[in-house]
Coordinates of C-alpha atoms and ligand atoms in Angstrom, one line a residue:
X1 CA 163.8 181.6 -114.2
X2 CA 163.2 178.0 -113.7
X3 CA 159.9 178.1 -115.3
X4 CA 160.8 179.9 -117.9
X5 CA 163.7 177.0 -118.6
X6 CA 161.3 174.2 -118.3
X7 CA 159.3 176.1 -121.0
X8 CA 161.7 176.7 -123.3
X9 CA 163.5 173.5 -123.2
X10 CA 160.3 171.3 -123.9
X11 CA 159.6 173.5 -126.6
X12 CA 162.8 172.2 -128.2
X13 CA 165.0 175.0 -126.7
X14 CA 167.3 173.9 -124.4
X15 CA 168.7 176.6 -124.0
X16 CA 169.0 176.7 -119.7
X17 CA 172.8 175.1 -119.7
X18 CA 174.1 178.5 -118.3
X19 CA 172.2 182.2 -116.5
X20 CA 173.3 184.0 -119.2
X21 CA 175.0 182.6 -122.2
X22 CA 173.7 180.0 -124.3
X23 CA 174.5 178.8 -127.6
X24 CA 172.9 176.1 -129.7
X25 CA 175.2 173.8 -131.8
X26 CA 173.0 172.5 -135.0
X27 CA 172.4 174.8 -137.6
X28 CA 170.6 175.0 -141.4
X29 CA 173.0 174.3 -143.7
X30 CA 176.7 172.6 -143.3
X31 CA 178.0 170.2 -141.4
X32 CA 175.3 170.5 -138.3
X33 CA 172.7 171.5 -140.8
X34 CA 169.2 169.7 -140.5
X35 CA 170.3 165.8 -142.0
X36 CA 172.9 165.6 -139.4
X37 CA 170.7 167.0 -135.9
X38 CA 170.2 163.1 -135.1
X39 CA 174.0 162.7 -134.7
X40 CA 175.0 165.7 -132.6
X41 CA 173.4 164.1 -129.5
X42 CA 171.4 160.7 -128.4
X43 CA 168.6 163.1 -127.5
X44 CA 168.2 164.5 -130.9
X45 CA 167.9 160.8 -132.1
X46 CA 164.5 161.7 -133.2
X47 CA 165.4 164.0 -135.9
X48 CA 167.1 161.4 -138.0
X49 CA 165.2 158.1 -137.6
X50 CA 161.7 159.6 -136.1
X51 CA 158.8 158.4 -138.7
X52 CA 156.3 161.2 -137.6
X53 CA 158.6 164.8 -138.4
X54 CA 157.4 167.8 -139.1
X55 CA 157.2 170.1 -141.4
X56 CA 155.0 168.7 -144.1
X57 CA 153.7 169.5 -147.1
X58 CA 149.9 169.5 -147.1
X59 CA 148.6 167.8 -150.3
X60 CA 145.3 167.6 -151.2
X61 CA 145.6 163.8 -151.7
X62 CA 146.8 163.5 -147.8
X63 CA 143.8 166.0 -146.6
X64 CA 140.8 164.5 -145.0
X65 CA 137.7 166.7 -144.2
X66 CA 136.7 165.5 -140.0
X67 CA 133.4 166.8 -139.3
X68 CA 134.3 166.0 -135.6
X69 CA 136.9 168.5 -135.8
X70 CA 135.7 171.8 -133.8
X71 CA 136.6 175.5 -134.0
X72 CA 139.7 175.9 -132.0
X73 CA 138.7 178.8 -128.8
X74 CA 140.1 182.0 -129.8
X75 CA 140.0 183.3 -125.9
X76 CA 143.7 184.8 -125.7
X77 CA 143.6 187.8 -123.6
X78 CA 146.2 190.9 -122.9
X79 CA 149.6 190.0 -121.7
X80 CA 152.8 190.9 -120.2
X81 CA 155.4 189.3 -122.9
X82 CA 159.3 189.5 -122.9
X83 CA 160.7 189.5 -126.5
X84 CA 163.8 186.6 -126.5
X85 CA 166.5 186.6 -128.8
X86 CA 166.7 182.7 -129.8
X87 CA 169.7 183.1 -131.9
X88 CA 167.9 180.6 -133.8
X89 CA 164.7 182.4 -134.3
X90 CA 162.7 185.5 -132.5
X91 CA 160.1 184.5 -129.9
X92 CA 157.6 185.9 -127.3
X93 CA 157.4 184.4 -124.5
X94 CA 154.4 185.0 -121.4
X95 CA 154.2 184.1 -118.3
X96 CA 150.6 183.2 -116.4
X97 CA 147.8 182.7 -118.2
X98 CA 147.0 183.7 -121.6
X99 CA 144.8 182.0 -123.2
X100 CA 144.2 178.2 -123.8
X101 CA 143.3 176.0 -126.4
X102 CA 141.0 172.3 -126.6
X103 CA 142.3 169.5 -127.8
X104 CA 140.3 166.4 -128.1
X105 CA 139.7 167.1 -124.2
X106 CA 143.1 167.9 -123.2
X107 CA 143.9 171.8 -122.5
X108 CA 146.6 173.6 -123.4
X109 CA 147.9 177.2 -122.9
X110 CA 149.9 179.3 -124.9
X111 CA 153.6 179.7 -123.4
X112 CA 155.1 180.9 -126.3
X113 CA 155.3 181.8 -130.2
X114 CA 158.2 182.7 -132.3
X115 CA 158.3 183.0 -136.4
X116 CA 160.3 180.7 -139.1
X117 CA 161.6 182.3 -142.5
X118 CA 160.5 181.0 -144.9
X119 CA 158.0 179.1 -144.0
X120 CA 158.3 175.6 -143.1
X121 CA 154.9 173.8 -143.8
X122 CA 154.7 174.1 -147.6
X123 CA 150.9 174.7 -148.3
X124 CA 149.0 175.2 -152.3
X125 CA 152.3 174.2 -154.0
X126 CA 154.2 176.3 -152.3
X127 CA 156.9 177.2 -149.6
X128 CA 155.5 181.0 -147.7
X129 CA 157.4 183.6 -146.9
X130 CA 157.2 183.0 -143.1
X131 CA 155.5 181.1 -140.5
X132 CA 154.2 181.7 -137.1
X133 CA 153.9 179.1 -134.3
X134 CA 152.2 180.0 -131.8
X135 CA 153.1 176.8 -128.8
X136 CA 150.7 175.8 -126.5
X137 CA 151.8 173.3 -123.5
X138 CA 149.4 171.1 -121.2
X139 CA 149.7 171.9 -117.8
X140 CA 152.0 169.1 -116.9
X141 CA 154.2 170.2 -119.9
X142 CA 154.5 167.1 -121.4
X143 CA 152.3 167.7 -124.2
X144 CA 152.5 170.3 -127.2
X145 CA 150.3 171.5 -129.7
X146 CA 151.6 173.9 -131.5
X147 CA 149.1 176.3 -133.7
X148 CA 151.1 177.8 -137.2
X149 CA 150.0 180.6 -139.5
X150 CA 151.5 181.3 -142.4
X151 CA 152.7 184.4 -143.9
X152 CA 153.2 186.3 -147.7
X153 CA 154.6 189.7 -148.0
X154 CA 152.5 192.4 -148.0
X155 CA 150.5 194.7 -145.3
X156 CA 152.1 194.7 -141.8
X157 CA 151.3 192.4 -139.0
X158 CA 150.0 194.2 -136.9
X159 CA 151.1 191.9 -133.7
X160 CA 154.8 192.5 -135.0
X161 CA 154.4 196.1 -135.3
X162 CA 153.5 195.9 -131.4
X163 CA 157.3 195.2 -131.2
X164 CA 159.1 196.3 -134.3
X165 CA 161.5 198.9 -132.9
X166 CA 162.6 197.0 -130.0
X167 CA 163.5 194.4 -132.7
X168 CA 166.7 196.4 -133.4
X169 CA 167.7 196.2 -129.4
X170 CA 167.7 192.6 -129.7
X171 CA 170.9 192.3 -131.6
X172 CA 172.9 193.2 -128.0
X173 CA 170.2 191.8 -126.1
X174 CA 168.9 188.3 -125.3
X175 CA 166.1 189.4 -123.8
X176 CA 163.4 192.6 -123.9
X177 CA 160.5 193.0 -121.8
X178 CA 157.9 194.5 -123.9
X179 CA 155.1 194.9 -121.4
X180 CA 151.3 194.4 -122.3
X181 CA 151.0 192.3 -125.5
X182 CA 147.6 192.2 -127.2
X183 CA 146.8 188.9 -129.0
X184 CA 143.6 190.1 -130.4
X185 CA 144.7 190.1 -133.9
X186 CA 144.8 186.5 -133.1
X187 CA 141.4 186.1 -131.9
X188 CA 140.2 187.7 -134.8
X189 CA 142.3 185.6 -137.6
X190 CA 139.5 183.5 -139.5
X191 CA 139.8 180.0 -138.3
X192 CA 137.2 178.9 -140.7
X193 CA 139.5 176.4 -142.0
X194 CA 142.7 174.4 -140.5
X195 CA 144.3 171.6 -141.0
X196 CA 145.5 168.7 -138.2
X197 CA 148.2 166.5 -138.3
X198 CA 150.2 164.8 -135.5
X199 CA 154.0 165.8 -136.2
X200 CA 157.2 166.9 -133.9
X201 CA 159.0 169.7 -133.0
X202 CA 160.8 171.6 -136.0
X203 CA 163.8 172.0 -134.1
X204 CA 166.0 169.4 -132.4
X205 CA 165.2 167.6 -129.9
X206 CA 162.5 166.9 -132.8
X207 CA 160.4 165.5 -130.2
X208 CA 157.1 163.4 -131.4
X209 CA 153.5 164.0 -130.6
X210 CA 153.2 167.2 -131.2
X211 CA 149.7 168.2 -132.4
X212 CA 149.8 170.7 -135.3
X213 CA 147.4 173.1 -136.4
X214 CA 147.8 174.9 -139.2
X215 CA 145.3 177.8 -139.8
X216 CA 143.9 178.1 -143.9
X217 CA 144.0 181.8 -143.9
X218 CA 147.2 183.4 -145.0
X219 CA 148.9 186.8 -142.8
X220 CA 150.6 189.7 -144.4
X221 CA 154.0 191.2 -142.7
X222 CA 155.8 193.8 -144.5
X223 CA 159.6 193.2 -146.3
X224 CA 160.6 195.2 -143.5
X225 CA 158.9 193.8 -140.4
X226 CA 160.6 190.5 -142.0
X227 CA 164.2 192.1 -142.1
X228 CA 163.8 193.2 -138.6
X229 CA 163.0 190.0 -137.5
X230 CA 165.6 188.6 -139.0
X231 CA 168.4 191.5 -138.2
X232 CA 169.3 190.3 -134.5
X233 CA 169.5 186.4 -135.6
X234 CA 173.0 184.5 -136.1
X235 CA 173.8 185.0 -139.6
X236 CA 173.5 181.2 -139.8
X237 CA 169.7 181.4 -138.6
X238 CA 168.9 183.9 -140.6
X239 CA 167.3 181.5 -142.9
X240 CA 165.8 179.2 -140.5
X241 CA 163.1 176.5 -141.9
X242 CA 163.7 173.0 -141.6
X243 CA 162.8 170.8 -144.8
X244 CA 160.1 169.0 -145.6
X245 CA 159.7 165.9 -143.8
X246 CA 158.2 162.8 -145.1
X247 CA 154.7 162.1 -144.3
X248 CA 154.8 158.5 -143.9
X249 CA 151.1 157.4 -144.4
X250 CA 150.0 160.2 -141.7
X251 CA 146.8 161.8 -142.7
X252 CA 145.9 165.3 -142.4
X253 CA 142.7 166.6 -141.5
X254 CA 140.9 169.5 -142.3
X255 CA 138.3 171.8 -140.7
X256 CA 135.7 173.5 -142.1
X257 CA 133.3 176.0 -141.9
X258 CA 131.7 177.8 -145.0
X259 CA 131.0 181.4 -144.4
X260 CA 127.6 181.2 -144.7
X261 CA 127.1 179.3 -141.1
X262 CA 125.7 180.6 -137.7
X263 CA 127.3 183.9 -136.8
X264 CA 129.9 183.5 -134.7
X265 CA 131.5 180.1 -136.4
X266 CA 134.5 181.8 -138.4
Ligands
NAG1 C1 174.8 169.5 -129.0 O1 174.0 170.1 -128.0 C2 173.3 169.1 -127.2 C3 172.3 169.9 -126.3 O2 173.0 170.8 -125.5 C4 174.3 168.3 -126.4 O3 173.6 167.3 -125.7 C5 175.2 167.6 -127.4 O4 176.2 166.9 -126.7 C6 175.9 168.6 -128.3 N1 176.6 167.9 -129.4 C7 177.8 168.2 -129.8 C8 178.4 167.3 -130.9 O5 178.4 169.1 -129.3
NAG2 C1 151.9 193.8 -116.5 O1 152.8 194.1 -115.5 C2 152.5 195.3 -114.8 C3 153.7 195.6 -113.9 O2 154.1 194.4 -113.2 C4 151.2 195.1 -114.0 O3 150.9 196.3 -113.3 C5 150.1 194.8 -115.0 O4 148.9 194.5 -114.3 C6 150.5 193.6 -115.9 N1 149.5 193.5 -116.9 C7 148.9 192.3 -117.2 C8 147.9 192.3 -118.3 O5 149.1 191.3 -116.6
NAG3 C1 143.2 175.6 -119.1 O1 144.4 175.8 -118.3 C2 144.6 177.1 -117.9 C3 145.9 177.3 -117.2 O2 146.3 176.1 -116.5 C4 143.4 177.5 -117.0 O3 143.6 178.8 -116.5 C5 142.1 177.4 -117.8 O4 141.0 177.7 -117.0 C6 142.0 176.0 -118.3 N1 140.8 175.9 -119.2 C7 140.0 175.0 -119.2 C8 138.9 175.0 -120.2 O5 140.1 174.0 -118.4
NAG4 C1 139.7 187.4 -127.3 O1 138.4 186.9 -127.2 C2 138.0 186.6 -125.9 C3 136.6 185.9 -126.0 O2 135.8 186.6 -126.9 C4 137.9 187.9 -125.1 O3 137.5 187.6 -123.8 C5 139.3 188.5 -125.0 O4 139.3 189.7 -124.3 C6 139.8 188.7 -126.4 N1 141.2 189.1 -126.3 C7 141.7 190.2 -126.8 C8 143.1 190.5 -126.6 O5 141.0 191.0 -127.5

């Protein structure tokens, strides 16, 4: 589906070459692995000599408190979602509307998410054991702001276990339609602290200008919710976090609410 291309290719997917095969050609590790992705093709130029890559590491000496910053919407409603093999990573993709996020004036709606193991940002010291990113596109699709939680082991996610058992399907499958996805566990994850930087995609093309958010509060999925989302990748995606890019003088900001605020600002 055209749309669905367009979608996936901006979010650094360009995966829409052929109907019904597609394969990507950089990888973690070896020859194509992440310090190379600027060499396999003019239009991943941006991964080798972009100044402004992400992930980062967020370190307290980098973090700025913005009292302009404002609690990001949490209006995501119920959904019809396909689950997409990747081969690089496990996504969910919608189509129409599903909820929207502002952004300094500028609206945009989620199109898609899809998880990382481990995690990429490395937050308090340390790298997680996943990480979410939930990617949000401005109407025109030029634009990306891409909202990422980050995970330890423990309880199950409750939004994976929505989809666990189809998870097994996907290894013959590229593509499962999963019906009515609820994002409320979403809405209801705290968002009484994030953090804001201006980064890239974490894939090639590595495109610029994407505006992170990175929510404070840590998610639980269980060892086995992890496996399964990692069963149907490519054995070379199976670990698939990019490193640490440098920060280059970029500041981070941070969002805060205490607890003890109005009701209603979480
Ligand atoms: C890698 O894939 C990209 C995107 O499809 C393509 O433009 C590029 O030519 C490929 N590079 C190599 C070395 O195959
Ligand atoms: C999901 O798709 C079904 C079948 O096309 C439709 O009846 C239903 O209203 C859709 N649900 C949502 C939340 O869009
Ligand atoms: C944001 O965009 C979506 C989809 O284009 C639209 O449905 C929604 O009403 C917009 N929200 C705002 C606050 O403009
Ligand atoms: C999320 O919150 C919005 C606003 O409170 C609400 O309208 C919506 O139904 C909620 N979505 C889900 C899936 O619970």
């Amino acid at each position: 589906m055209r749309l669905h291309c367009a979608i996936i290719s901006i979010a650094a997917l360009a995966l829409c070459t052929s109907a019904d095969y597609f394969s990507v050609n950089f990888s973690y590790s070896g020859p194509n692995g992440p310090a190379n992705w600027g060499r396999l093709s003019p239009s991943y130029a941006a991964c080798s000599n972009g100044k402004a890559q992400s992930p980062v590491e967020l370190i307290k000496t980098d973090i700025f408190m913005n009292k302009e910053l404002k609690n990001i919407a949490r209006n995501y409603l119920l959904a019809n979602a396909t689950l997409v093999n990747n081969e690089f990573n496990i996504g969910v993709h919608f189509e129409g509307k599903v909820g929207d996020i502002n952004i300094n004036g500028k609206n945009y709606s989620l199109k898609q998410l899809h998880w990382h193991s481990p995690s990429e940002h490395k937050a308090n010291g340390r790298i997680h054991d996943a990480e979410l990113h939930l990617v949000h596109l401005t109407e025109d699709i030029k634009n990306i702001a891409v909202v990422a939680v980050l995970y330890r082991l423990g309880d199950p996610d409750p939004l994976i276990s929505q989809f666990e058992e189809k998870l097994v399907e996907l290894g013959n499958k590229k593509e499962i339609a999963i019906g009515s996805f609820d994002l409320e566990e979403i809405n209801r994850s705290s968002r009484r602290r994030y953090y804001r930087y201006v980064g890239s995609l974490t894939t090639p093309p590595c495109k610029e200008g994407v505006i992170w958010t990175i929510l404070g509060k840590l998610r639980t999925l269980s060892t086995q919710q992890l496996n399964l989302l990692k069963a149907p990748l490519n054995p070379k995606f199976k670990h698939n976090a990019r490193p640490l890019q440098q920060i280059n003088g970029r500041k981070i900001e941070m969002y805060y609410h205490p607890k003890t605020t109005t009701m209603g600002l979480m």
